[in-house]
């Protein structure tokens, strides 16, 4: 048989619409058959009309069908009347040989019979015969019995088609697709525009990921010396640092099949579906090996298995994880399939998943430094119509601690601000406003604030500025504002030095500057307020970290109670005694109180300058570094003015 003949003789695919068509045909058939073919039932009338004919002696016989329908046969004399002539049109004969002239539906049979008896008692001469008959509609009953089953089958097929992930096939072929993998396949036939050129910064992480791609392209280069290709690499880092972007670049650069999906794609309400999807994913990857599998947000299924799971609610997730562990390093695994995964919560992952042989490499994707931020800015500034004199070095120094996603947001916000102002290009000030908007929140110039509150806020922020200007290790000031922004009534913006290690004197100076706001309120008004909440929160965290994490307290000693694994081995108990807890609490309190008294002393010594700064702030609402130099003179310490943070 030729190829064309084979194509011509192929059976048509089954369509679920056939089921729906059969249901409609059966429904119509029931309607027709249950009506007795619609030809022998006579002209429709009402009970009142019937009783009128009955009292006039025009009814020869009434047949009650199945206790729900009455068929009326008129006398020969009645048929001669004009009003009944319309019932003499040709009709199919009933089983009795004569078709009824009228028919109507009964309500309550008992009421009908009582009315008949009442009329008969008043007219004893009436000779009307009342008969009863049961008609069986075998075909209608059969179709009526069959209809529920066909409806159930139709609904079941419809639901399974909706749940199925497969496309293009018939319902019969899609029913079991619920256990199939939902991974998207990217290969040489798929256009992926992202490449390593689009990934700015992240040089170390990018180099390791590029090497993984090279493993699959040129395996002999590495295996010739006896080495083995790694089975997996885990991308770990804070949100927005570019983990998924790196994976997209791998998909664009690798000339091998790339399967991409999220950890939540394995999660389903049905038991066993997650493990089935893991098996199907690795089966597809092995068939197309060499290949790369990328699982984003792997913590959705890779969370550490509980030691005391009383509810049993995590059994399905643990089954999925067990299947993933087996596929990554178990019998029958294929070394030509590399697994990439990304998470920002590596501390909650199961230890069995993290071991060598499954994820041989952990690639830490950290927040970008000032040089990497410049490269990221250059990528995101390309589509913007920016001013010619825009300095990317300045922008990178204005955004310490910003991730790649934050920088993309800054560029977008700057463009929106410039467009709102009707500008033709995005300027430096638009980027500064965008940073203020993202870090501090939306400016609220119309917020209702009393003069006394405004004065308190001005002295509070001036206290921060004064302390930071006069201390060596405190972050130098960029600007101070008493314009409400976000949840704060005012803010002092600083440029912190990006340090890799921090010394105790640096932490203490920063704590003293943070307490400068409350200290200023105490010095000027001899009262304190709730405005120092965020300052106290920050200071308390710093003091606790000094004592319990970094071992910088003389009284507690060189001890740390920090668990880097993220898994509390002590359960619900503290890893220290009650006596030590009291010592820690007292040491934290002493550190904070010492810096508070230090801030008060500094402000009392410079009360006149503090007052000048606060009064200028009340007039201008926003002051900058130059205003502080006019009041305090040049800072005795070397201060930078690149980066920004805030103290509320």
XYZ file of C-alpha atoms in Angstrom:
648
model
C 0.000 0.000 0.000
C 1.372 3.439 -0.934
C 1.971 6.206 1.537
C -0.938 8.222 0.104
C -3.319 5.286 0.528
C -2.210 4.862 4.105
C -2.978 8.498 4.773
C -6.388 8.153 3.122
C -7.340 5.082 5.156
C -6.347 6.578 8.521
C -9.201 6.409 10.995
C -10.661 9.756 12.021
C -9.839 10.873 15.539
C -12.534 10.464 18.124
C -14.126 13.772 19.062
C -15.958 14.430 22.352
C -18.524 16.426 20.374
C -19.917 13.089 19.149
C -20.928 12.368 22.752
C -22.632 15.751 23.025
C -24.477 15.140 19.721
C -25.725 11.729 20.884
C -27.029 13.304 24.113
C -28.994 15.913 22.128
C -30.465 13.259 19.763
C -31.545 11.088 22.709
C -33.141 14.060 24.446
C -35.125 14.976 21.330
C -36.117 11.333 20.837
C -37.486 11.160 24.385
C -39.519 14.290 23.769
C -41.011 12.889 20.546
C -41.674 9.364 21.814
C -43.069 10.454 25.167
C -45.572 12.600 23.282
C -47.036 9.549 21.444
C -45.649 10.792 18.081
C -47.761 13.937 18.405
C -50.409 12.718 15.870
C -53.098 10.937 17.876
C -53.436 13.298 20.820
C -56.072 15.621 19.322
C -56.423 19.390 19.476
C -55.199 20.889 22.771
C -57.907 22.335 25.007
C -58.504 23.175 28.680
C -60.376 21.433 31.496
C -62.928 24.241 31.673
C -63.761 23.846 27.957
C -63.998 20.079 28.403
C -66.489 20.410 31.270
C -68.510 22.813 29.108
C -68.648 20.220 26.299
C -69.406 17.490 28.856
C -72.359 19.363 30.378
C -73.756 19.967 26.861
C -73.694 16.221 26.157
C -71.170 16.592 23.346
C -68.611 14.122 24.794
C -68.923 10.479 23.855
C -65.892 9.153 25.700
C -62.945 10.321 27.820
C -59.803 8.201 28.051
C -57.410 8.926 30.938
C -53.867 8.042 29.784
C -51.334 7.168 32.513
C -53.357 9.305 34.998
C -51.814 12.494 33.544
C -53.524 13.104 30.198
C -57.162 13.120 29.055
C -58.172 12.342 25.447
C -61.672 13.497 24.470
C -63.871 11.823 21.804
C -66.940 13.850 20.672
C -70.317 12.527 19.571
C -71.324 12.548 15.892
C -73.854 15.321 16.555
C -71.201 17.484 18.229
C -68.821 17.074 15.325
C -71.441 18.611 13.042
C -71.171 21.908 14.930
C -69.023 24.656 13.452
C -66.759 25.120 16.486
C -65.660 21.453 16.296
C -65.104 21.344 12.532
C -61.383 22.071 12.996
C -60.933 18.747 14.784
C -62.062 16.817 11.685
C -58.816 17.370 9.767
C -57.120 14.105 8.635
C -55.243 12.370 11.434
C -53.450 9.074 11.982
C -55.712 6.599 13.744
C -55.009 5.435 17.266
C -55.015 1.772 18.327
C -58.812 1.951 18.763
C -59.320 3.000 15.153
C -60.515 6.546 15.965
C -58.409 9.557 16.801
C -59.346 11.780 19.770
C -60.784 15.200 19.012
C -59.295 17.007 22.007
C -56.648 16.400 24.645
C -55.523 18.208 27.789
C -53.221 17.598 30.757
C -54.752 16.654 34.060
C -53.801 18.353 37.286
C -55.118 16.422 40.255
C -56.951 13.291 39.005
C -59.123 13.123 42.130
C -60.445 16.652 41.585
C -61.187 15.778 37.956
C -63.155 12.676 38.937
C -65.072 14.603 41.623
C -66.095 17.200 39.033
C -67.264 14.447 36.639
C -69.372 12.856 39.413
C -70.867 16.244 40.315
C -71.937 16.926 36.712
C -73.359 13.402 36.378
C -75.418 13.808 39.532
C -76.949 16.970 38.108
C -77.493 15.407 34.630
C -78.299 11.706 35.069
C -79.028 11.354 31.322
C -75.398 11.850 30.313
C -74.018 8.682 28.680
C -70.311 9.669 28.573
C -67.908 6.798 29.156
C -64.801 7.460 31.295
C -62.040 4.954 30.605
C -58.529 4.504 31.980
C -55.522 3.296 30.005
C -51.819 2.686 30.614
C -49.551 3.295 27.599
C -46.004 1.971 27.765
C -43.392 3.867 25.749
C -40.613 1.283 25.571
C -38.279 3.321 23.399
C -38.768 6.459 25.441
C -38.188 4.600 28.711
C -35.080 2.954 27.268
C -33.628 6.262 26.099
C -34.543 7.899 29.406
C -32.681 5.152 31.275
C -29.657 5.523 28.984
C -29.459 9.316 29.206
C -27.890 9.611 32.743
C -25.065 7.244 31.841
C -24.282 9.128 28.643
C -24.419 12.422 30.548
C -21.947 11.090 33.138
C -19.590 9.890 30.404
C -19.813 13.245 28.633
C -19.123 15.242 31.802
C -16.217 12.936 32.707
C -14.613 13.362 29.274
C -15.093 17.136 29.488
C -13.436 17.342 32.944
C -10.525 15.120 31.943
C -9.942 17.218 28.826
C -9.835 20.375 30.953
C -7.394 18.823 33.416
C -5.229 17.349 30.711
C -2.050 19.200 29.795
C -1.692 17.668 26.316
C -2.911 19.453 23.211
C -4.033 18.546 19.719
C -5.167 14.987 20.409
C -8.554 13.500 21.124
C -10.079 13.104 24.537
C -9.145 9.436 24.698
C -5.456 10.285 24.271
C -5.457 13.153 26.776
C -7.095 11.529 29.800
C -3.819 10.266 31.228
C -1.748 13.393 30.503
C -2.230 14.647 34.066
C 0.867 12.685 35.107
C 2.965 14.099 32.267
C 5.652 16.707 32.839
C 4.728 20.373 32.323
C 8.280 21.365 31.361
C 8.740 23.726 28.415
C 11.311 22.507 25.916
C 13.794 24.925 24.361
C 16.063 23.547 21.640
C 17.664 24.633 18.370
C 14.179 25.034 16.877
C 13.114 27.454 19.630
C 14.082 31.099 19.433
C 15.466 32.217 22.803
C 16.819 35.763 22.611
C 18.549 35.923 26.030
C 22.298 35.250 25.990
C 25.214 35.691 28.388
C 25.777 39.166 26.898
C 22.454 40.212 28.445
C 23.601 39.155 31.924
C 25.519 42.079 33.408
C 27.754 41.529 36.411
C 27.659 38.116 38.141
C 31.025 37.262 36.587
C 31.781 34.338 38.899
C 28.326 32.788 38.601
C 28.256 33.372 34.848
C 31.633 31.669 34.423
C 30.471 28.545 36.256
C 27.224 28.373 34.310
C 29.081 28.838 31.018
C 31.312 25.934 31.999
C 28.252 23.720 32.490
C 27.128 24.534 28.966
C 30.629 23.726 27.732
C 30.485 20.352 29.536
C 27.628 19.285 27.296
C 29.031 20.801 24.118
C 32.562 19.367 24.485
C 32.441 16.502 27.011
C 35.671 14.910 25.706
C 37.649 17.970 26.783
C 36.904 17.135 30.424
C 36.407 13.363 30.422
C 39.714 12.735 28.607
C 41.524 13.386 31.883
C 39.227 11.078 33.838
C 36.863 13.763 35.125
C 33.105 13.375 35.333
C 30.553 15.882 34.185
C 28.709 17.413 37.197
C 25.144 16.202 37.622
C 23.684 19.398 38.966
C 24.242 23.005 39.968
C 22.183 25.001 42.458
C 21.838 28.768 41.988
C 21.427 30.376 45.420
C 20.952 34.046 46.230
C 18.580 36.811 47.327
C 15.482 37.560 45.223
C 16.044 39.644 42.101
C 19.770 38.935 41.705
C 19.429 37.201 38.330
C 19.179 33.460 38.999
C 16.361 32.875 36.513
C 18.026 35.274 34.053
C 21.160 33.119 34.153
C 19.032 30.076 33.354
C 17.436 31.925 30.413
C 20.924 32.724 29.147
C 21.816 29.031 29.387
C 18.717 28.198 27.345
C 19.787 30.749 24.737
C 23.440 29.682 24.622
C 23.229 25.904 24.974
C 22.763 24.056 21.724
C 21.212 21.155 23.610
C 17.578 20.576 24.661
C 16.678 22.726 27.686
C 13.694 21.764 29.856
C 12.375 24.622 32.002
C 9.724 24.415 34.738
C 8.934 25.571 38.276
C 8.965 23.532 41.453
C 5.235 24.173 41.851
C 4.568 22.407 38.520
C 5.092 19.094 40.315
C 2.475 19.897 42.941
C -1.010 18.534 42.245
C -4.088 17.606 44.252
C -3.958 13.979 43.120
C -1.782 11.417 44.891
C 1.244 10.262 42.911
C 1.057 12.933 40.218
C 4.197 14.781 41.377
C 6.375 11.671 41.323
C 4.913 10.691 37.943
C 5.804 14.094 36.494
C 9.373 13.800 37.804
C 9.738 10.396 36.112
C 8.289 11.714 32.859
C 10.559 14.790 32.945
C 13.734 12.751 33.277
C 12.483 10.233 30.708
C 12.061 13.023 28.142
C 15.464 14.500 29.044
C 17.217 11.132 28.686
C 15.594 10.567 25.301
C 17.029 13.911 24.120
C 20.341 13.718 26.023
C 22.633 15.523 26.308
C 20.127 17.901 27.907
C 19.669 20.435 30.714
C 16.750 20.530 33.178
C 16.076 23.819 34.969
C 13.812 23.779 38.059
C 13.014 27.278 39.306
C 12.012 27.767 42.974
C 13.003 24.198 43.816
C 12.179 24.786 47.499
C 8.513 24.124 46.561
C 9.343 20.398 46.481
C 12.852 20.252 47.958
C 11.998 21.397 51.480
C 13.583 19.315 54.237
C 11.515 16.285 55.167
C 10.009 16.666 58.637
C 11.070 14.453 61.478
C 7.708 14.719 63.254
C 5.046 15.067 60.592
C 1.891 14.280 62.547
C -0.630 15.555 60.007
C 0.578 13.521 57.045
C -0.165 16.481 54.773
C 3.355 16.531 53.351
C 3.441 12.899 52.191
C 2.750 13.778 48.573
C 5.479 16.438 48.481
C 7.934 14.051 50.118
C 7.105 11.360 47.553
C 7.873 13.859 44.806
C 11.173 14.776 46.489
C 12.099 11.102 46.928
C 11.507 10.489 43.222
C 13.653 13.522 42.336
C 16.479 12.250 44.566
C 16.318 8.842 42.885
C 16.319 10.294 39.367
C 19.275 12.599 40.079
C 21.495 9.945 41.615
C 20.160 6.423 41.625
C 20.125 3.294 39.533
C 19.697 3.987 35.847
C 20.638 7.658 35.920
C 22.107 9.224 32.811
C 25.230 11.370 33.158
C 24.328 13.381 30.050
C 21.464 15.136 31.853
C 22.461 18.108 34.005
C 20.008 19.627 36.490
C 20.067 23.370 37.168
C 17.947 24.675 40.027
C 17.364 28.073 41.615
C 16.175 29.120 45.053
C 16.501 32.011 47.488
C 15.868 29.682 50.442
C 18.719 27.192 50.360
C 18.562 26.885 54.169
C 15.245 24.979 54.000
C 16.334 22.437 51.368
C 16.745 18.785 52.287
C 20.324 17.722 53.030
C 19.976 14.690 50.747
C 19.200 17.006 47.847
C 22.187 19.249 48.541
C 24.846 16.553 48.699
C 27.545 16.037 46.079
C 26.419 13.654 43.374
C 23.113 15.470 43.049
C 23.975 19.147 43.182
C 27.758 19.024 42.849
C 28.012 22.784 42.713
C 26.356 25.588 44.615
C 26.657 28.860 42.716
C 26.038 31.844 44.988
C 24.439 34.752 43.119
C 25.011 37.689 45.460
C 23.819 41.286 45.366
C 25.918 43.266 42.862
C 28.747 45.534 43.993
C 29.242 49.060 42.680
C 31.085 47.909 39.542
C 28.459 45.289 38.706
C 25.653 47.783 39.340
C 27.193 50.034 36.690
C 27.080 47.184 34.160
C 23.463 46.419 35.072
C 22.514 50.074 34.669
C 24.087 50.099 31.207
C 21.894 47.145 30.192
C 18.655 48.682 31.458
C 19.457 52.182 30.178
C 19.702 51.028 26.547
C 15.966 51.289 25.744
C 15.592 54.653 27.560
C 15.893 58.094 25.980
C 18.381 59.356 28.541
C 20.141 62.695 28.861
C 23.587 62.870 27.227
C 25.367 63.921 30.423
C 23.956 61.013 32.503
C 26.743 59.390 34.516
C 26.284 55.651 35.164
C 29.084 55.714 37.761
C 27.035 58.184 39.797
C 23.887 56.072 39.482
C 25.657 52.889 40.560
C 26.963 54.676 43.672
C 23.473 55.929 44.526
C 22.031 52.393 44.801
C 23.914 50.317 47.413
C 22.240 47.014 48.248
C 20.047 47.132 45.129
C 19.535 43.896 43.213
C 19.347 43.664 39.421
C 15.547 43.680 39.611
C 15.650 46.808 41.814
C 17.877 48.588 39.289
C 15.504 47.664 36.467
C 12.693 49.135 38.577
C 14.695 52.343 39.186
C 15.195 52.822 35.434
C 11.520 52.236 34.745
C 10.386 54.568 37.539
C 12.775 57.276 36.315
C 11.302 57.037 32.811
C 7.768 57.289 34.227
C 8.680 60.311 36.364
C 10.278 62.061 33.373
C 7.219 61.350 31.232
C 4.936 62.648 33.990
C 6.890 65.917 33.970
C 6.677 66.177 30.164
C 10.421 65.825 29.572
C 11.983 64.691 26.290
C 14.693 62.618 28.001
C 15.364 60.979 31.378
C 17.715 63.104 33.483
C 19.850 62.596 36.586
C 17.253 64.118 38.912
C 14.609 61.687 37.639
C 16.789 58.777 38.751
C 17.330 60.358 42.173
C 13.582 60.847 42.524
C 13.059 57.218 41.476
C 15.489 56.007 44.174
C 13.660 58.133 46.758
C 10.345 56.737 45.559
C 11.475 53.102 45.776
C 13.390 53.292 49.071
C 11.254 55.804 50.971
C 7.846 55.482 49.361
C 5.508 57.957 47.708
C 5.903 61.591 48.729
C 2.843 62.891 50.633
C 2.975 66.680 50.648
C -0.715 66.978 51.467
C -0.479 64.946 54.684
C -2.038 66.819 57.617
C 0.607 67.532 60.261
C 0.453 70.096 63.087
C 3.192 72.757 63.557
C 4.277 71.095 66.831
C 4.630 67.712 65.107
C 6.510 69.268 62.219
C 8.929 70.941 64.650
C 9.485 67.631 66.475
C 10.200 65.848 63.171
C 12.629 68.606 62.129
C 14.655 68.317 65.378
C 14.514 64.506 65.166
C 15.998 64.441 61.651
C 18.472 67.207 62.515
C 19.658 65.036 65.424
C 20.419 62.177 63.029
C 22.280 64.524 60.681
C 24.324 66.157 63.465
C 25.522 62.879 65.001
C 26.399 61.310 61.634
C 28.395 64.438 60.682
C 30.412 64.483 63.908
C 31.216 60.761 64.261
C 34.065 59.153 62.337
C 32.477 55.832 61.383
C 28.852 56.893 60.965
C 27.520 56.928 57.416
C 27.887 60.442 55.935
C 24.795 62.425 55.069
C 23.393 63.084 51.583
C 20.189 64.941 52.417
C 17.563 65.396 55.138
C 13.848 65.926 54.522
C 10.772 66.465 56.655
C 8.395 65.853 53.768
C 6.268 62.779 54.661
C 7.118 59.847 52.432
C 5.554 56.383 52.682
C 4.986 55.578 56.354
C 7.604 58.015 57.675
C 7.141 61.695 58.547
C 10.732 62.514 57.647
C 13.977 60.866 56.598
C 17.726 61.383 56.648
C 19.514 59.856 53.666
C 23.038 58.515 54.076
C 25.705 56.904 51.977
C 26.988 53.794 53.751
C 30.413 52.497 53.008
C 30.236 49.044 51.417
C 32.345 47.055 53.849
C 33.209 43.368 53.728
C 33.987 43.264 57.454
C 32.625 45.544 60.192
C 34.452 46.492 63.392
C 32.766 47.174 66.785
C 33.529 50.903 66.706
C 31.829 51.192 63.317
C 28.701 49.442 64.576
C 28.623 51.574 67.731
C 28.922 54.846 65.762
C 26.068 53.779 63.479
C 23.935 52.920 66.523
C 24.704 56.302 68.091
C 23.662 58.095 64.875
C 20.438 56.067 64.728
C 19.625 57.134 68.301
C 20.383 60.770 67.466
C 16.752 61.471 66.621
C 15.373 60.452 70.001
C 18.335 62.101 71.746
C 17.558 65.403 69.974
C 13.958 65.266 71.185
C 15.203 64.701 74.724
C 17.749 67.566 74.557
C 15.415 70.145 72.977
C 11.974 69.283 74.389
C 12.950 67.125 77.380
C 10.347 64.686 76.017
C 10.468 61.670 73.777
C 7.908 60.306 71.285
C 6.975 57.231 69.253
C 8.726 58.640 66.157
C 11.892 56.649 66.887
C 10.269 53.218 66.349
C 12.218 52.225 63.240
C 15.448 53.600 64.800
C 14.967 51.508 67.934
C 14.186 48.418 65.867
C 17.385 48.831 63.869
C 19.528 49.507 66.936
C 18.124 46.559 68.867
C 18.862 44.193 65.982
C 22.421 45.532 65.718
C 23.055 45.190 69.444
C 21.619 41.680 69.545
C 23.771 40.688 66.564
C 26.889 42.060 68.307
C 26.200 39.971 71.404
C 24.649 36.723 70.108
C 26.012 36.362 66.564
C 29.358 38.105 66.144
C 30.753 37.575 69.653
C 31.665 41.275 70.080
C 30.599 41.531 73.737
C 33.201 41.382 76.507
C 30.687 40.059 79.062
C 29.251 37.225 76.942
C 32.566 36.436 75.288
C 33.592 34.877 72.000
C 30.410 32.862 71.556
C 27.819 32.751 68.793
C 24.353 31.274 68.841
C 23.895 31.629 65.099
C 22.952 28.485 63.146
C 24.245 28.892 59.585
C 22.451 25.744 58.404
C 19.087 27.345 59.154
C 17.869 24.187 60.892
C 17.336 24.695 64.605
C 18.788 21.615 66.255
C 17.550 22.780 69.641
C 13.850 22.608 68.779
C 11.771 25.097 70.742
C 14.408 25.626 73.436
C 17.095 28.325 73.507
C 20.691 27.180 72.989
C 21.709 28.840 76.255
C 20.701 28.829 79.919
C 18.377 31.273 81.658
C 21.367 32.922 83.360
C 23.003 33.498 79.974
C 19.708 34.840 78.610
C 19.617 37.401 81.417
C 23.241 38.323 80.727
C 22.486 38.751 76.982
C 19.454 40.934 77.667
C 21.411 43.125 80.095
C 24.351 43.468 77.700
C 22.063 44.479 74.802
C 20.350 47.042 77.017
C 23.681 48.420 78.286
C 25.074 48.831 74.742
C 22.003 50.718 73.538
C 21.769 52.911 76.639
C 25.473 53.777 76.433
C 25.098 54.972 72.820
C 21.950 56.914 73.694
C 23.734 58.805 76.472
C 26.662 59.377 74.106
C 24.287 60.904 71.525
C 22.722 63.182 74.164
C 26.167 64.386 75.242
C 27.220 65.193 71.650
C 23.992 67.083 70.952
C 24.186 69.080 74.188
C 27.690 70.174 73.217
C 26.402 71.249 69.770
C 22.908 72.433 70.747
C 23.229 75.778 68.967
C 24.214 74.139 65.665
C 21.470 71.540 66.084
C 18.926 74.357 66.474
C 20.214 76.213 63.399
C 19.976 73.025 61.317
C 16.434 72.268 62.509
C 15.218 75.827 61.840
C 16.669 75.742 58.325
C 14.985 72.395 57.795
C 11.637 73.865 58.866
C 12.022 76.594 56.246
C 13.413 74.574 53.297
C 11.939 71.129 54.191
C 14.856 69.492 52.322
C 18.527 70.257 53.004
C 21.713 68.742 51.588
C 25.341 68.190 52.539
C 26.262 71.763 51.576
C 23.890 73.167 54.209
C 25.592 71.085 56.903
C 29.020 72.368 55.830
C 27.758 75.960 56.220
C 26.688 75.225 59.813
C 29.294 72.705 61.034
C 32.157 73.481 58.699
C 34.145 70.817 56.853
C 33.823 67.353 58.349
C 36.970 66.303 60.236
C 36.633 62.844 58.694
C 36.801 61.655 55.092
C 33.196 61.207 53.980
C 31.932 59.799 50.696
C 28.817 61.001 48.989
C 27.969 58.208 46.621
C 25.442 55.908 48.210
C 22.086 56.256 49.897
C 20.223 54.728 52.832
C 17.713 56.281 55.181
C 17.072 56.834 58.867
C 13.474 57.650 59.792
